Coordinates of C-alpha atoms in Angstrom, one line a residue:
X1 CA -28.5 8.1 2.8
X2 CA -30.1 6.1 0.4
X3 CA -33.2 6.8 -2.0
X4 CA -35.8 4.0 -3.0
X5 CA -37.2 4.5 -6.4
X6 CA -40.2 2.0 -7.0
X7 CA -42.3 2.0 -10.6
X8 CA -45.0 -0.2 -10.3
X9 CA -45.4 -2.8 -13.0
X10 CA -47.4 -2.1 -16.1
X11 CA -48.6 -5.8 -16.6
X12 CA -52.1 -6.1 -15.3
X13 CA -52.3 -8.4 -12.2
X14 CA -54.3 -11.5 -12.2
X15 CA -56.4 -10.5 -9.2
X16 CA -57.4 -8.3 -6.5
X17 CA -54.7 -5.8 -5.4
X18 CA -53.8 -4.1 -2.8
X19 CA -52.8 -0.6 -3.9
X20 CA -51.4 1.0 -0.6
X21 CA -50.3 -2.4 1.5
X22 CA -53.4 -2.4 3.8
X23 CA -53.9 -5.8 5.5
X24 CA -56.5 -8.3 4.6
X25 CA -59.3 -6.6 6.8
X26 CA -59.1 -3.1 4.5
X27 CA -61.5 -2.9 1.0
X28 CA -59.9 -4.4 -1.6
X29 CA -59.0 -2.2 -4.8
X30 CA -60.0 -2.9 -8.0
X31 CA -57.9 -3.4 -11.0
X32 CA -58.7 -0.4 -12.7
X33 CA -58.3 1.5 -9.4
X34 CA -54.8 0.0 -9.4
X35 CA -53.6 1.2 -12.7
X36 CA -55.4 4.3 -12.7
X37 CA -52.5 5.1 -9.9
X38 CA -50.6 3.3 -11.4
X39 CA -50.8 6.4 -14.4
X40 CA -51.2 9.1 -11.8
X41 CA -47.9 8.1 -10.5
X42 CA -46.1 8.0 -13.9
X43 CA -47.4 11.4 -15.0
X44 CA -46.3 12.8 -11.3
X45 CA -42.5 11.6 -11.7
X46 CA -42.4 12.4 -15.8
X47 CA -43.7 16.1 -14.7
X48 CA -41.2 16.5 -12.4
X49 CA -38.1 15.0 -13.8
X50 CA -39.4 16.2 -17.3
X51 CA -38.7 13.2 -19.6
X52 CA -40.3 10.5 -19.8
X53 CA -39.8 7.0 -18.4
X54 CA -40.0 5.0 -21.8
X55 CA -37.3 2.8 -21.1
X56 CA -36.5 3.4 -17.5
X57 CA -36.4 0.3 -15.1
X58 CA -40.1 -0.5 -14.4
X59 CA -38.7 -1.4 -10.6
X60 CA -35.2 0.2 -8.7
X61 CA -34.6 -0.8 -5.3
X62 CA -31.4 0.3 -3.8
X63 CA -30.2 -1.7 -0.5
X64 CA -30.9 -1.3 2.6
X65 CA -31.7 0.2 5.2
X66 CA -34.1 2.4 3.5
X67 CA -34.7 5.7 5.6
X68 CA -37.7 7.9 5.0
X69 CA -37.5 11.6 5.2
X70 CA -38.7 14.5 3.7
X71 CA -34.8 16.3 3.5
X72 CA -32.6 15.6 0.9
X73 CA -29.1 14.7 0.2
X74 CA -27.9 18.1 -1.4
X75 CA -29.8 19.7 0.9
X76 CA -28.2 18.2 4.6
X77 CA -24.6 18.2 2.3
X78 CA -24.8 21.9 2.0
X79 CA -26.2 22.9 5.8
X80 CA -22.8 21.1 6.8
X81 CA -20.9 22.8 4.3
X82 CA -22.4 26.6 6.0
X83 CA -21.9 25.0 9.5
X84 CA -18.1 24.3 8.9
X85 CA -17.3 28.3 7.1
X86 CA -17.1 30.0 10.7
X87 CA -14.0 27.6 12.0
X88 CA -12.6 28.7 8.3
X89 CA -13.3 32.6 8.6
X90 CA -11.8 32.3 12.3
X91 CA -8.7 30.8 11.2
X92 CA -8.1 33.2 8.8
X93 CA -7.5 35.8 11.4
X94 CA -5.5 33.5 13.4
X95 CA -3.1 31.7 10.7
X96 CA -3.5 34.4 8.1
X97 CA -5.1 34.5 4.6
X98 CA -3.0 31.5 3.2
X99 CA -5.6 29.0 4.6
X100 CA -8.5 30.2 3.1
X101 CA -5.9 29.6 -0.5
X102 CA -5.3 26.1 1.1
X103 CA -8.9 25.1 1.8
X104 CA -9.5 27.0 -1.8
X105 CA -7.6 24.2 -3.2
X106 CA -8.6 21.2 -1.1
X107 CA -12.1 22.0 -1.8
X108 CA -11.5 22.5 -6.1
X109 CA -9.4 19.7 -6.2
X110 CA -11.7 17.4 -4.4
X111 CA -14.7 18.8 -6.7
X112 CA -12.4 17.9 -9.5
X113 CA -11.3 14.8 -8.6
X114 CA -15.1 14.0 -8.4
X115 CA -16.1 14.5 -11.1
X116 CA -12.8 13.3 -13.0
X117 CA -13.7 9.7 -11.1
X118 CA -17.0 9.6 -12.2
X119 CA -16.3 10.6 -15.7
X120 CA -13.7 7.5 -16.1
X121 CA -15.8 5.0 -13.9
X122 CA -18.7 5.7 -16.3
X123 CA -20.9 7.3 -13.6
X124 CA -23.5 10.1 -13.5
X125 CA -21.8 13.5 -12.7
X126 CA -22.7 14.5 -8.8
X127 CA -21.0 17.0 -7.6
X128 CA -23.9 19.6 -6.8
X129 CA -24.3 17.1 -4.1
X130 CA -22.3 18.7 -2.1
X131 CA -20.3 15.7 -0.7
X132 CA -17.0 16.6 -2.0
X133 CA -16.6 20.0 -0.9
X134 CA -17.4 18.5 2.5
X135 CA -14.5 16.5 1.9
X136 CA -12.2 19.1 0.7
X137 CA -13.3 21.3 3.7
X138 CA -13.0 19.0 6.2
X139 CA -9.2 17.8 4.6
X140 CA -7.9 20.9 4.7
X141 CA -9.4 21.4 8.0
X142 CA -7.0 18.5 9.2
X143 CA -3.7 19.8 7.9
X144 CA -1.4 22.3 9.2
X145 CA -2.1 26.2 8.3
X146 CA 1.6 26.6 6.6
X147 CA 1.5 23.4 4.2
X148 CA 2.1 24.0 0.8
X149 CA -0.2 25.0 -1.7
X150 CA 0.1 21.4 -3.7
X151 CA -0.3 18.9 -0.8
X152 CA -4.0 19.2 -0.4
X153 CA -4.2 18.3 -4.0
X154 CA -2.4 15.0 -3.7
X155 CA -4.8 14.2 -0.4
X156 CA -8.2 15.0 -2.8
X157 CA -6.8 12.4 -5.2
X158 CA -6.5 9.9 -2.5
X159 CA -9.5 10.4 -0.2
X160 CA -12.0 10.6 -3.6
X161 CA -10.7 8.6 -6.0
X162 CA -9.3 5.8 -4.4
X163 CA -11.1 5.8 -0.4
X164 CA -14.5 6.7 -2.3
X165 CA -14.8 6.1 -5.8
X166 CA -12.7 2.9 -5.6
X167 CA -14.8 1.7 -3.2
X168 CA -17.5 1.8 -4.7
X169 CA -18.6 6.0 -4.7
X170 CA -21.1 7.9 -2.2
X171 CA -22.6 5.4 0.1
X172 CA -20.2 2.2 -0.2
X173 CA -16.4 3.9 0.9
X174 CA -15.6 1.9 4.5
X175 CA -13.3 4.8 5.7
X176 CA -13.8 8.5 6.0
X177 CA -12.5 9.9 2.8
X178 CA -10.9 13.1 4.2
X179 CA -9.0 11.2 7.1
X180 CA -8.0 8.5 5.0
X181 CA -6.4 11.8 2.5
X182 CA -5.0 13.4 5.5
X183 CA -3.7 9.8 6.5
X184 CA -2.3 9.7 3.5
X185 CA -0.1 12.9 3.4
X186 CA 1.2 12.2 7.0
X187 CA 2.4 8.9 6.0
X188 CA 4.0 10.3 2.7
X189 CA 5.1 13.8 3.5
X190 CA 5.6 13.5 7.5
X191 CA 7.5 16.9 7.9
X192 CA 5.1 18.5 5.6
X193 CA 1.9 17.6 7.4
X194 CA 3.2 17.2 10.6
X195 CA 5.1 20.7 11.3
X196 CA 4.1 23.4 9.5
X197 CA 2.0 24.7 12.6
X198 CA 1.9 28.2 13.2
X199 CA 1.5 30.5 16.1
X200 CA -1.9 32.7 15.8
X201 CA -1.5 36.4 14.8
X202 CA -2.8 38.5 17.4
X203 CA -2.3 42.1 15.6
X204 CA -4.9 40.9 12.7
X205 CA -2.2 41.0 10.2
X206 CA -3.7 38.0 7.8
X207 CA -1.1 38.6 5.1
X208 CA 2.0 37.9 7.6
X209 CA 2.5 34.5 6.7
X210 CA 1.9 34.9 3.2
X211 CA 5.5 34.7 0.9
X212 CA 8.6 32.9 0.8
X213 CA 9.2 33.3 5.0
X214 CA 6.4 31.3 5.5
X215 CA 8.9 28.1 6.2
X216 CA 10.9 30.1 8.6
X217 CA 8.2 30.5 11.5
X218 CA 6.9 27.3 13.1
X219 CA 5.6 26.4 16.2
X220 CA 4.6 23.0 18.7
X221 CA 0.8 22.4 18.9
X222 CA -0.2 22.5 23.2
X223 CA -0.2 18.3 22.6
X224 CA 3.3 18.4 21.5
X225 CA 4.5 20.6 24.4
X226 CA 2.5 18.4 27.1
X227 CA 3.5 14.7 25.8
X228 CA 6.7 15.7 25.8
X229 CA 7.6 18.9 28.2
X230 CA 4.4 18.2 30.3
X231 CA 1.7 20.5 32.2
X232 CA 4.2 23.3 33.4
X233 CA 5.8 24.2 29.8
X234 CA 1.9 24.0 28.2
X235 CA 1.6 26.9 30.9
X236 CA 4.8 28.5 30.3
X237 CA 4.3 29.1 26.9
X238 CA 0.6 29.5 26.5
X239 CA 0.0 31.2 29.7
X240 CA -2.0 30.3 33.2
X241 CA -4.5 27.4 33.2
X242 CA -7.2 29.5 33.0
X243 CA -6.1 31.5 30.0
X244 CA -5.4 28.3 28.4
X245 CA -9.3 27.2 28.7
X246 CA -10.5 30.3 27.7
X247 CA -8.0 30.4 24.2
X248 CA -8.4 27.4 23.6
X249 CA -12.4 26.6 23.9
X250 CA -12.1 30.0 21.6
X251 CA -9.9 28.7 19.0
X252 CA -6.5 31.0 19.7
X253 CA -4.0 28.3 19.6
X254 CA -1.8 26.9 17.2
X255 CA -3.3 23.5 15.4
X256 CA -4.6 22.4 12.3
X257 CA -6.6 24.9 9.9
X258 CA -10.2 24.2 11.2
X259 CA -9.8 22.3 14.3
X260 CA -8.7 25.1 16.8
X261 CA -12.3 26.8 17.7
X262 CA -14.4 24.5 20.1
X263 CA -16.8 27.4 20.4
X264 CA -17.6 26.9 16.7
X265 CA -17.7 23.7 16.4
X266 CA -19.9 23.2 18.9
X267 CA -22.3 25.4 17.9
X268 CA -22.3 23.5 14.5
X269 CA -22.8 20.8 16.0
X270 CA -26.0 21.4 17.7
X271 CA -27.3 23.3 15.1
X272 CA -27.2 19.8 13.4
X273 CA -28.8 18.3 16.0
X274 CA -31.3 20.7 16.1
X275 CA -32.4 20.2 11.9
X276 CA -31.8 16.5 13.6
X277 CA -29.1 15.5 10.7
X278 CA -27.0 14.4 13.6
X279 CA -27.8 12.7 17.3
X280 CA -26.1 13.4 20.1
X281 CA -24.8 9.8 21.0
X282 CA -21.6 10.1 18.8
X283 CA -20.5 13.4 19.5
X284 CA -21.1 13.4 23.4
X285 CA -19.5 9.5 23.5
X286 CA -16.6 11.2 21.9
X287 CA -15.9 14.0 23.7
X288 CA -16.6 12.2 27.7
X289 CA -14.3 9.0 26.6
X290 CA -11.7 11.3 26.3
X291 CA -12.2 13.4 28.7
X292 CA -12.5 9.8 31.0
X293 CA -10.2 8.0 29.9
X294 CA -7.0 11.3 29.9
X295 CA -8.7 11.7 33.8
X296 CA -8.0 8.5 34.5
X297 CA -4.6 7.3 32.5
X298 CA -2.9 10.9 31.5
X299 CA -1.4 11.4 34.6
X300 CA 1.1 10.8 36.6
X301 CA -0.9 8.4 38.5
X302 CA -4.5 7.0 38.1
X303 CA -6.7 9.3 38.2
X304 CA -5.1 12.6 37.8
X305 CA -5.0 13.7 34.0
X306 CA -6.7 16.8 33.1
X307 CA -10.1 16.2 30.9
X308 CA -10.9 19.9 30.3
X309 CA -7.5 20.2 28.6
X310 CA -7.8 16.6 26.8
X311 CA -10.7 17.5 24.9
X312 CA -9.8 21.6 24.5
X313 CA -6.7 20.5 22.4
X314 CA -6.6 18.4 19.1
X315 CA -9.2 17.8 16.7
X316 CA -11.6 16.0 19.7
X317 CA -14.6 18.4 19.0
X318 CA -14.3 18.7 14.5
X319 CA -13.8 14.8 14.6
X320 CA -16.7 13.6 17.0
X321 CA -19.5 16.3 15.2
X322 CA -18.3 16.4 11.8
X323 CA -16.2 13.2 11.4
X324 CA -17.4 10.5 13.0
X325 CA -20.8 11.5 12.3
X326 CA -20.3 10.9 9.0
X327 CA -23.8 8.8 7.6
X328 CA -21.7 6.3 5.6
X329 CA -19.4 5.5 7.8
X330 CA -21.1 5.6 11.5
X331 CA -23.6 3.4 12.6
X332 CA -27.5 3.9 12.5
X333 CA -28.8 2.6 15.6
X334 CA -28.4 4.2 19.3
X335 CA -26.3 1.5 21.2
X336 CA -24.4 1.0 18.0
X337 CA -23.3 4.6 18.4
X338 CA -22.6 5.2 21.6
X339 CA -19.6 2.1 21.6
X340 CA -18.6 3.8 18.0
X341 CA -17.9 6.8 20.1
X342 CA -16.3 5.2 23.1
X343 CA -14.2 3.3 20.9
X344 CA -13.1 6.3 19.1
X345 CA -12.3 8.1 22.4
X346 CA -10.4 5.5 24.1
X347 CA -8.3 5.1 20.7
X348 CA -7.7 8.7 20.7
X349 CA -6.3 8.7 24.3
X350 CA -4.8 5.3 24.0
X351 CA -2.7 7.5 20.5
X352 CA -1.8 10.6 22.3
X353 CA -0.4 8.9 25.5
X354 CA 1.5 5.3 23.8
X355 CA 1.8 6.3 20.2
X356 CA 4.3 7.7 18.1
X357 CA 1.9 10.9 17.1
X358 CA 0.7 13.4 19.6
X359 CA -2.7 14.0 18.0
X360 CA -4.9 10.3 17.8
X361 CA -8.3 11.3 17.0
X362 CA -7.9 10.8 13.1
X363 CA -6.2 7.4 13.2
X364 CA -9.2 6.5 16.0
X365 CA -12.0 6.9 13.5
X366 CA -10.2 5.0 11.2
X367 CA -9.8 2.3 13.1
X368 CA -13.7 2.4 13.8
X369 CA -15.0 2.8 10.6
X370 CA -14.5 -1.0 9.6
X371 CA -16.2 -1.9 13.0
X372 CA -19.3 0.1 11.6
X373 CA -20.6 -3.5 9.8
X374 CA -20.6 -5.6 12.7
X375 CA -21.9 -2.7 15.0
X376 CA -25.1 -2.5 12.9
X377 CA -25.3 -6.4 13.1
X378 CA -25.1 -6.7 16.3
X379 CA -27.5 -4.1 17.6
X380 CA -29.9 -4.7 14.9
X381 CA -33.5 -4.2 15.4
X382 CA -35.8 -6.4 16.2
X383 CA -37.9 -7.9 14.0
X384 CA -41.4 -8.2 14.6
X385 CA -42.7 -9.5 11.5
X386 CA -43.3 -13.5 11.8
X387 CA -40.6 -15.8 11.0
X388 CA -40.9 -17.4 7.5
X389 CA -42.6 -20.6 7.6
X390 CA -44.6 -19.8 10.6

């Protein structure tokens, strides 16, 4: 989201103005009407900002597309912030207390790195925006729950200094900052961030994985065991079909710190789409794509994968509300959207069932984000103002 600042000239215009863009057919203001606002307008914005605007830029206009609304960026920053702490207090009672330490981390080193970046780039200080700690949560939401305590710190480094602040800071990074840290730690620390899963405690014992034994107790994520043991060791080991809907749509399975609960997730996720900070063509292109495309691909034969299960297991439901939702990196018009989303899903399947990686839902919105530019240019809306020269 963008905000346009404009500060009306000072010099006195040569003729007749028109103060509020009326048309031709509306009165026509004087010039001492105009400058009388003019003031108005300059006391208003000194009063509340409480210095005063000798010196300032008599006219900022950030690029487009400018987007009016009365919310504002610290304010839909931290609504996503309290929709993403009950996956986190969830988790701690199914991996144990060490991931609130790891999402501890991930969010101060993120907050850190911020303002670190700005500070050396020569920027103003934001970090009561809000952003970053989205970005630490949603990193460490993406990682396994027995990492170790410094790997979320090398994945803040990455995903804000170089995928945001490189790139130009809060509204100009291409890719996701948080994937492109978790991307990041999977490509350099593979064993790391790729098997430290965790079976969930079921006795409420939150300190069990805490200590030195922590690397001695692993476990495979339900993808893991179907790609490569298939449908009747997923129910061998996590129980009867129906059990395994139930857990999982809960969050009681093994997976990455903040992606297990679709229960929570969803209800996030609508909550967003009820203070309308979201829209539902992203989330629901998401989560149908995959549940299509595994129906028609993941099985044996055409048309006999499992849907339910595709979109119960992974990061399917944190990825298409709170990832690739994301304002900077998602396009702003409906059609635009909804291919985003199908894209995204069919990646995602296309991962899990060819690639080398059991989870694809990361690496999909990656591979969409750069899309996001030619997306918004082809589905741009029309114009209805008359062609210059006409």
């Amino acid at each position: 989201m963008r905000v346009l600042r404009l500060y009306l000239s000072g010099q006195t215009p040569p003729g007749p103005v028109y103060p509020f863009g009326q048309n031709e057919s509306k009165k026509v203001a004087s010039v001492n009407r105009f400058t009388d606002l003019r003031s108005r307008a300059i006391e208003t914005v000194e009063k509340e900002s409480g210095s005063p605007l000798v010196g300032s830029p008599l006219l900022t206009v950030s690029v487009s597309p400018h987007v009016k609304s009365g919310e504002s960026v610290e304010k839909i920053m931290w609504t996503v912030v309290a929709c993403l702490l009950p996956p986190l207090i969830l988790s701690v009672f199914i991996f144990g207390i060490q991931t609130l330490i790891i999402t501890a981390i991930s969010v101060l080193s993120c907050v850190a790195a911020e303002a670190v970046s700005q500070k050396l780039l020569h920027r103003p200080i934001t970090i009561k925006d809000g952003s970053a700690v989205i970005t630490g949560l949603l990193m460490a939401y993406v990682i396994p729950p027995g990492v170790p305590y410094w790997i979320p710190i090398l994945g803040a480094v990455m995903a804000i200094y170089v995928a945001k602040h490189l790139l130009g800071g809060i509204g100009f990074n291409i890719f996701n900052p948080a994937l492109i840290g978790r991307a990041f730690l999977v490509a350099t620390f593979p064993v790391a961030a790729t098997s430290a899963w965790l079976p969930p405690i079921r006795d409420a014992a939150v300190f069990k994985y805490m200590g030195s034994g922590i690397d001695a107790v692993s476990t495979a994520t339900p993808l893991y065991v179907l790609r490569h043991y298939g449908p009747d060791a997923l129910m061998e080991k996590f129980g009867s079909m129906s059990t395994i809907y139930a857990d999982f749509f809960v969050g009681w399975r093994p997976g990455c710190i903040g992606e297990t609960s679709a229960l929570l997730l969803l209800m996030g996720g609508l909550f967003l789409m009820y203070k309308k900070y979201i829209t539902w063509h992203i989330p629901v292109s998401v989560i149908v794509s995959v549940g299509f495309f595994t129906w028609v691909f993941g099985g044996e034969r055409l048309f006999t994968g499992n849907p339910l299960l595709a979109i119960l297991s992974g990061g399917v439901f944190l990825g298409a509300f709170f990832m690739a939702t994301d304002y900077v990196t998602s396009p702003s018009q409906a059609p635009a959207k909804l291919i985003f989303g199908m894209g995204i899903g069919a990646l995602t399947v296309l991962i899990r069932l060819k690639g080398g990686y059991p989870e694809g839902v990361c690496y999909a919105i990656l591979l969409m984000n750069p899309l996001v530019p030619a997306l918004e240019g082809w589905f741009r809306p029309k114009r209805f103002a008359p062609q210059k020269g006409a």
